[in-house]
XYZ file of C-alpha atoms in Angstrom:
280
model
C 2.176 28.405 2.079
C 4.975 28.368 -0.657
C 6.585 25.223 1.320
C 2.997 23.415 1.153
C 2.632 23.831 -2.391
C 6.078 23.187 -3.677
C 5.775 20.045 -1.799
C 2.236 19.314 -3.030
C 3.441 19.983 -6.401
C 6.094 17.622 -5.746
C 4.269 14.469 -4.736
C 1.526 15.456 -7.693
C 5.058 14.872 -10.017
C 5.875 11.718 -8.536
C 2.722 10.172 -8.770
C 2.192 11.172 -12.172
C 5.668 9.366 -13.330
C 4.312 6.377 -11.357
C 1.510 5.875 -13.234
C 3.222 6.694 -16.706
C 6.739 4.384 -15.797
C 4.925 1.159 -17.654
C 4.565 3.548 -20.878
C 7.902 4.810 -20.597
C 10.022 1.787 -19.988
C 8.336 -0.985 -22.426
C 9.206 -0.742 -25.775
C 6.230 -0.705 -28.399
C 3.368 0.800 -25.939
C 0.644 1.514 -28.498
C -0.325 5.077 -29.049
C -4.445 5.405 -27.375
C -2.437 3.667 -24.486
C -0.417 6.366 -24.199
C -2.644 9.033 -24.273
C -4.813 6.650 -21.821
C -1.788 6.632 -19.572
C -0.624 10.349 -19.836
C -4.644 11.282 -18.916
C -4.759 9.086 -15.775
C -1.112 10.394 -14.642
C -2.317 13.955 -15.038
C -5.722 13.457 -12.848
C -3.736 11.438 -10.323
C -1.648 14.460 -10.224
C -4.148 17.091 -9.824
C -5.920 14.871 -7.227
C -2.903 14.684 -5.334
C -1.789 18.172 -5.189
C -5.410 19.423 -4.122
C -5.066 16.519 -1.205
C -1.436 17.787 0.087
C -1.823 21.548 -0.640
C -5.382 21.948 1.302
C -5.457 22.972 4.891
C -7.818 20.105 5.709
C -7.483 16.433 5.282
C -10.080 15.005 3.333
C -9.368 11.244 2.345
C -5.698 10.764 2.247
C -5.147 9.163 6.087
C -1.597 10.147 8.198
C -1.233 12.702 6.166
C 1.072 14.883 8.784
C 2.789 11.644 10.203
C 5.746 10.526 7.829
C 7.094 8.444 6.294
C 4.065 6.153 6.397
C 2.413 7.466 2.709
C 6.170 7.615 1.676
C 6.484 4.503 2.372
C 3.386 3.080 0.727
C 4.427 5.022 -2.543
C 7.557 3.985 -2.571
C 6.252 0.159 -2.065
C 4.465 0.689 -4.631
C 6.663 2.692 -6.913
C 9.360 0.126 -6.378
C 7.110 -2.513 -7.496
C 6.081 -1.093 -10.331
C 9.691 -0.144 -11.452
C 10.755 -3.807 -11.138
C 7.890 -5.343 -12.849
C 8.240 -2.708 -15.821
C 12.157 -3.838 -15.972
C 11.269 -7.145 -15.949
C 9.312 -7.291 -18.943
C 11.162 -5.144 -20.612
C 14.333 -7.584 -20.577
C 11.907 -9.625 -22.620
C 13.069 -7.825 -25.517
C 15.996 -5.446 -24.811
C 17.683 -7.419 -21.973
C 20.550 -5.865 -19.690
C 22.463 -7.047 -17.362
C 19.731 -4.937 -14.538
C 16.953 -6.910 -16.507
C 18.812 -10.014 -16.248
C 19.607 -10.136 -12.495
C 15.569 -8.858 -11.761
C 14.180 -12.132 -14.011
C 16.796 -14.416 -12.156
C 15.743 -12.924 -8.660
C 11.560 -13.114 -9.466
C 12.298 -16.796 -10.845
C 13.859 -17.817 -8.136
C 11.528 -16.037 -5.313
C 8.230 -17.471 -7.658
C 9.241 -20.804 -8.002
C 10.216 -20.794 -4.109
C 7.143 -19.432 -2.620
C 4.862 -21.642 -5.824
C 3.529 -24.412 -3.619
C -0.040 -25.883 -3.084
C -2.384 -22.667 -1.696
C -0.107 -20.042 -1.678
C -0.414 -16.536 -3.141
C 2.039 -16.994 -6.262
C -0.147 -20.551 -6.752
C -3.129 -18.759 -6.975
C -2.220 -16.448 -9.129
C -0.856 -18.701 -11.596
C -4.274 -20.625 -11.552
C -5.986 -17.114 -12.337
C -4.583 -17.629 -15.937
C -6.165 -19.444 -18.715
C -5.799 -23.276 -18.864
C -4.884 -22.482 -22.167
C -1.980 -20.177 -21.705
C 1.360 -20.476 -22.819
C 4.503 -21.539 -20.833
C 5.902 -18.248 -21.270
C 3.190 -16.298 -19.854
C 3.425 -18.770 -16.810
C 6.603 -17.826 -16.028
C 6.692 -14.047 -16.503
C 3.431 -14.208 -14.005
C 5.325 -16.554 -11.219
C 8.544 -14.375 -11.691
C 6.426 -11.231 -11.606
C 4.342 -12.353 -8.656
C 7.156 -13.274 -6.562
C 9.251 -9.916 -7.182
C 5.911 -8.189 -5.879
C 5.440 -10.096 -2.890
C 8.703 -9.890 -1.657
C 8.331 -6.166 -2.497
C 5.447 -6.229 -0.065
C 6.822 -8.114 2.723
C 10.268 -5.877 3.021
C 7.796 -2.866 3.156
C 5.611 -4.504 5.989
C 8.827 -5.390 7.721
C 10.258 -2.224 7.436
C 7.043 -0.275 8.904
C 7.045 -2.909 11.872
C 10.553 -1.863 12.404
C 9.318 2.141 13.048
C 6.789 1.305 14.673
C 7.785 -1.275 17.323
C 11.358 0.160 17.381
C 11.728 3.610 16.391
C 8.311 4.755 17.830
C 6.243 6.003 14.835
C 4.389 8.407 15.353
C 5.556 9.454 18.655
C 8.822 10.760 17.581
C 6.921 12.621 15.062
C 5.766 15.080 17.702
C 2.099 15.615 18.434
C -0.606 13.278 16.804
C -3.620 14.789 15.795
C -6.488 11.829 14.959
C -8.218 14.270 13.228
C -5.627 15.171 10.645
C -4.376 12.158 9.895
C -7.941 9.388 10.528
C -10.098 12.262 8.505
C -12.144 9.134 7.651
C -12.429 8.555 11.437
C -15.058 9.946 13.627
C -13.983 9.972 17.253
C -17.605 10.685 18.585
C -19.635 8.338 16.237
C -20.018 6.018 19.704
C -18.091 3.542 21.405
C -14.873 3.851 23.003
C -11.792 5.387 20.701
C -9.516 2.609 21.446
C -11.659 0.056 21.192
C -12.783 0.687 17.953
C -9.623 1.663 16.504
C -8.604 -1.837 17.898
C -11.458 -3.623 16.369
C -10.286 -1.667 13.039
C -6.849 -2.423 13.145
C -7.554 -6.145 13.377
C -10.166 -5.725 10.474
C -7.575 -4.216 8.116
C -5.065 -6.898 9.352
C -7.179 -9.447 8.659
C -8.290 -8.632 5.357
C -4.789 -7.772 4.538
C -3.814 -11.492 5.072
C -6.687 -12.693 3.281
C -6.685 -10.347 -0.126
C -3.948 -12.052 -1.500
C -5.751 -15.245 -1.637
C -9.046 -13.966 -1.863
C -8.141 -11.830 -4.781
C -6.996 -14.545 -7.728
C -10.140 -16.477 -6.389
C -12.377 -13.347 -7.460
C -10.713 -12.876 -10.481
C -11.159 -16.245 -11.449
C -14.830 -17.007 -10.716
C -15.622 -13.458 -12.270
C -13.529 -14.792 -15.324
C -15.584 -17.930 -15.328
C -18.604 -15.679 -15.725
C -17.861 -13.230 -18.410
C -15.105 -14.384 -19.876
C -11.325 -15.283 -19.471
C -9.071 -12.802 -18.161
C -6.386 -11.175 -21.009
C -2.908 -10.844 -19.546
C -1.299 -10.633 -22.457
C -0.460 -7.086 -22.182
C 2.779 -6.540 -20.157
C 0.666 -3.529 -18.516
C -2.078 -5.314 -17.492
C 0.218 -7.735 -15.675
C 2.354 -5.330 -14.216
C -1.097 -3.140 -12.744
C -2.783 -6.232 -11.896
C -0.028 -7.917 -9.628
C 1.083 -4.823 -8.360
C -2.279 -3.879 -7.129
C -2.446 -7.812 -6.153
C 0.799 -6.973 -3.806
C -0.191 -3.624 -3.016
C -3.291 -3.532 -1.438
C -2.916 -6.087 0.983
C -0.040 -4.457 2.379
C -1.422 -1.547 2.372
C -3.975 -2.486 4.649
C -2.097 -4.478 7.134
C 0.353 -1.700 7.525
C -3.017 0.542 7.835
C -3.593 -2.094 10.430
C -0.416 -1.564 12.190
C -0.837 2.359 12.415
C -4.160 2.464 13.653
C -3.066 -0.297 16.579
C -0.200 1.512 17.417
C -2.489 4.971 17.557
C -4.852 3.438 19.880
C -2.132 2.405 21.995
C -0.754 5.836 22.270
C -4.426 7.273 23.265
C -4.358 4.197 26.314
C -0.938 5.072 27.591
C -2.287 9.180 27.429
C -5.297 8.150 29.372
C -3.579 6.511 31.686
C -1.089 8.861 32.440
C -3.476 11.307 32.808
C -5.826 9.084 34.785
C -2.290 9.072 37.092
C -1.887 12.129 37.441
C -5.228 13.253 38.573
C -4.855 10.551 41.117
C -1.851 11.907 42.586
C -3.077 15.621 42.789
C -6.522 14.383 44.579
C -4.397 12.578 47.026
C -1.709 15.651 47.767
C -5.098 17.437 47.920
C -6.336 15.178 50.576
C -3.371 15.011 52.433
């Protein structure tokens, strides 16, 4: 019990200086964003710890099959962290600051052509916008994307070649898919299947889908202010986030639906074998 909530306590922390690394790193943060900030850290926190320290899952999904949420977080975290150094070079540049612009410039100006992601995103501004607002969104968009991409890669990696969640021991659908109902109809694995390439799908699509929403929404009520380093740094990350999120959401549920065919059929196997040294 102390183990569960020293380590619920723990991941309440580290989500809490998530959320509040923007406000700490960037110089001249205004105070009501502060307090803003230090607010949302501290329900994120609570929320977190009441999801890890409880007996029974309730919306967080492979909860008891790491590292797959510490993964995620520190996708996310990493992201986050880079964007925040980014913009603060802006106006106390460092050598770390320096070497972060030059890699996002480089990785957004290589990946900025016709219809892709970083494109889009850079349409999503005002025609009006400056040149330097341009180029700390490409730079920022491309140092979240790649981001992204090494964390996919790096989940395909346990998954196809390490054997998440196998190696993990036992794999309880319950625990982990709370949000799952195995007897809601159908077969298991084929509607895990049909959800894995849901998520995969969308997770492909959100990144272009995204900018497009945020655009035509802008075109209704008004332009879209990304002036504040903040606002750039939640809206791309969340722009990079989510649709790797759900493609490596994808991924997991796949590979659980495989494991439940190969148990079926070894135990569809076995019972074979025992009628026949029955028969015989």
């Amino acid at each position: 019990m102390i183990g569960r909530m020293t380590g619920a306590a723990t991941r309440g922390l580290m989500v809490a200086v998530l959320i509040a690394t923007p406000a700490l790193l960037l110089p001249g943060v205004a105070s009501d964003s502060t307090q803003i900030t230090v607010l949302v850290a501290f329900l994120a926190a609570f929320l977190t710890f009441v999801e890890y320290n409880s007996n029974f899952p309730s919306i967080v999904e492979f909860r008891d099959a790491p590292p797959f949420n510490r993964l995620r977080f520190a996708a996310l975290a990493t992201t986050v962290l880079f964007l925040s150094l980014i913009f603060k070079g802006q106006s106390e540049p460092s050598s770390l600051t320096s070497g972060l612009t030059s890699a996002g410039l480089i990785l957004g100006n290589a990946i900025d052509f016709p219809y892709s992601p970083v494109r889009l995103v850079v349409l999503m501004l005002p025609t009006e916008a400056d040149s330097t607002l341009v180029t700390s969104v490409r730079t920022a968009a491309g140092i979240a994307y790649l981001v992204s991409v090494i964390s996919m890669l790096v989940f395909l990696v346990m998954v196809r070649v390490l054997g998440w969640p196998a190696r993990q021991g036992a794999f309880n659908v319950w625990v982990n898919l709370p949000l799952f109902d195995p007897t809601a109809g159908g077969d298991v694995v084929e509607r895990l299947q049909r959800d894995a390439r849901i998520n995969i799908v969308l997770g492909f699509l959100l990144p272009f889908v995204i900018p497009a929403v945020v655009k035509a929404m802008a075109d209704l009520i008004g332009t879209v202010s990304l002036q504040n380093p903040q606002t750039i740094i939640w809206t791309l990350s969340a722009w990079a986030f989510l649709p790797a999120s759900m493609i490596m959401r994808g991924i997991a549920m796949g590979r659980v639906a495989e494991m439940i065919g190969e148990k079926r059929r070894r135990t569809y196997a076995n019972a074979e074998a025992d009628d026949g040294f029955q028969t015989a």
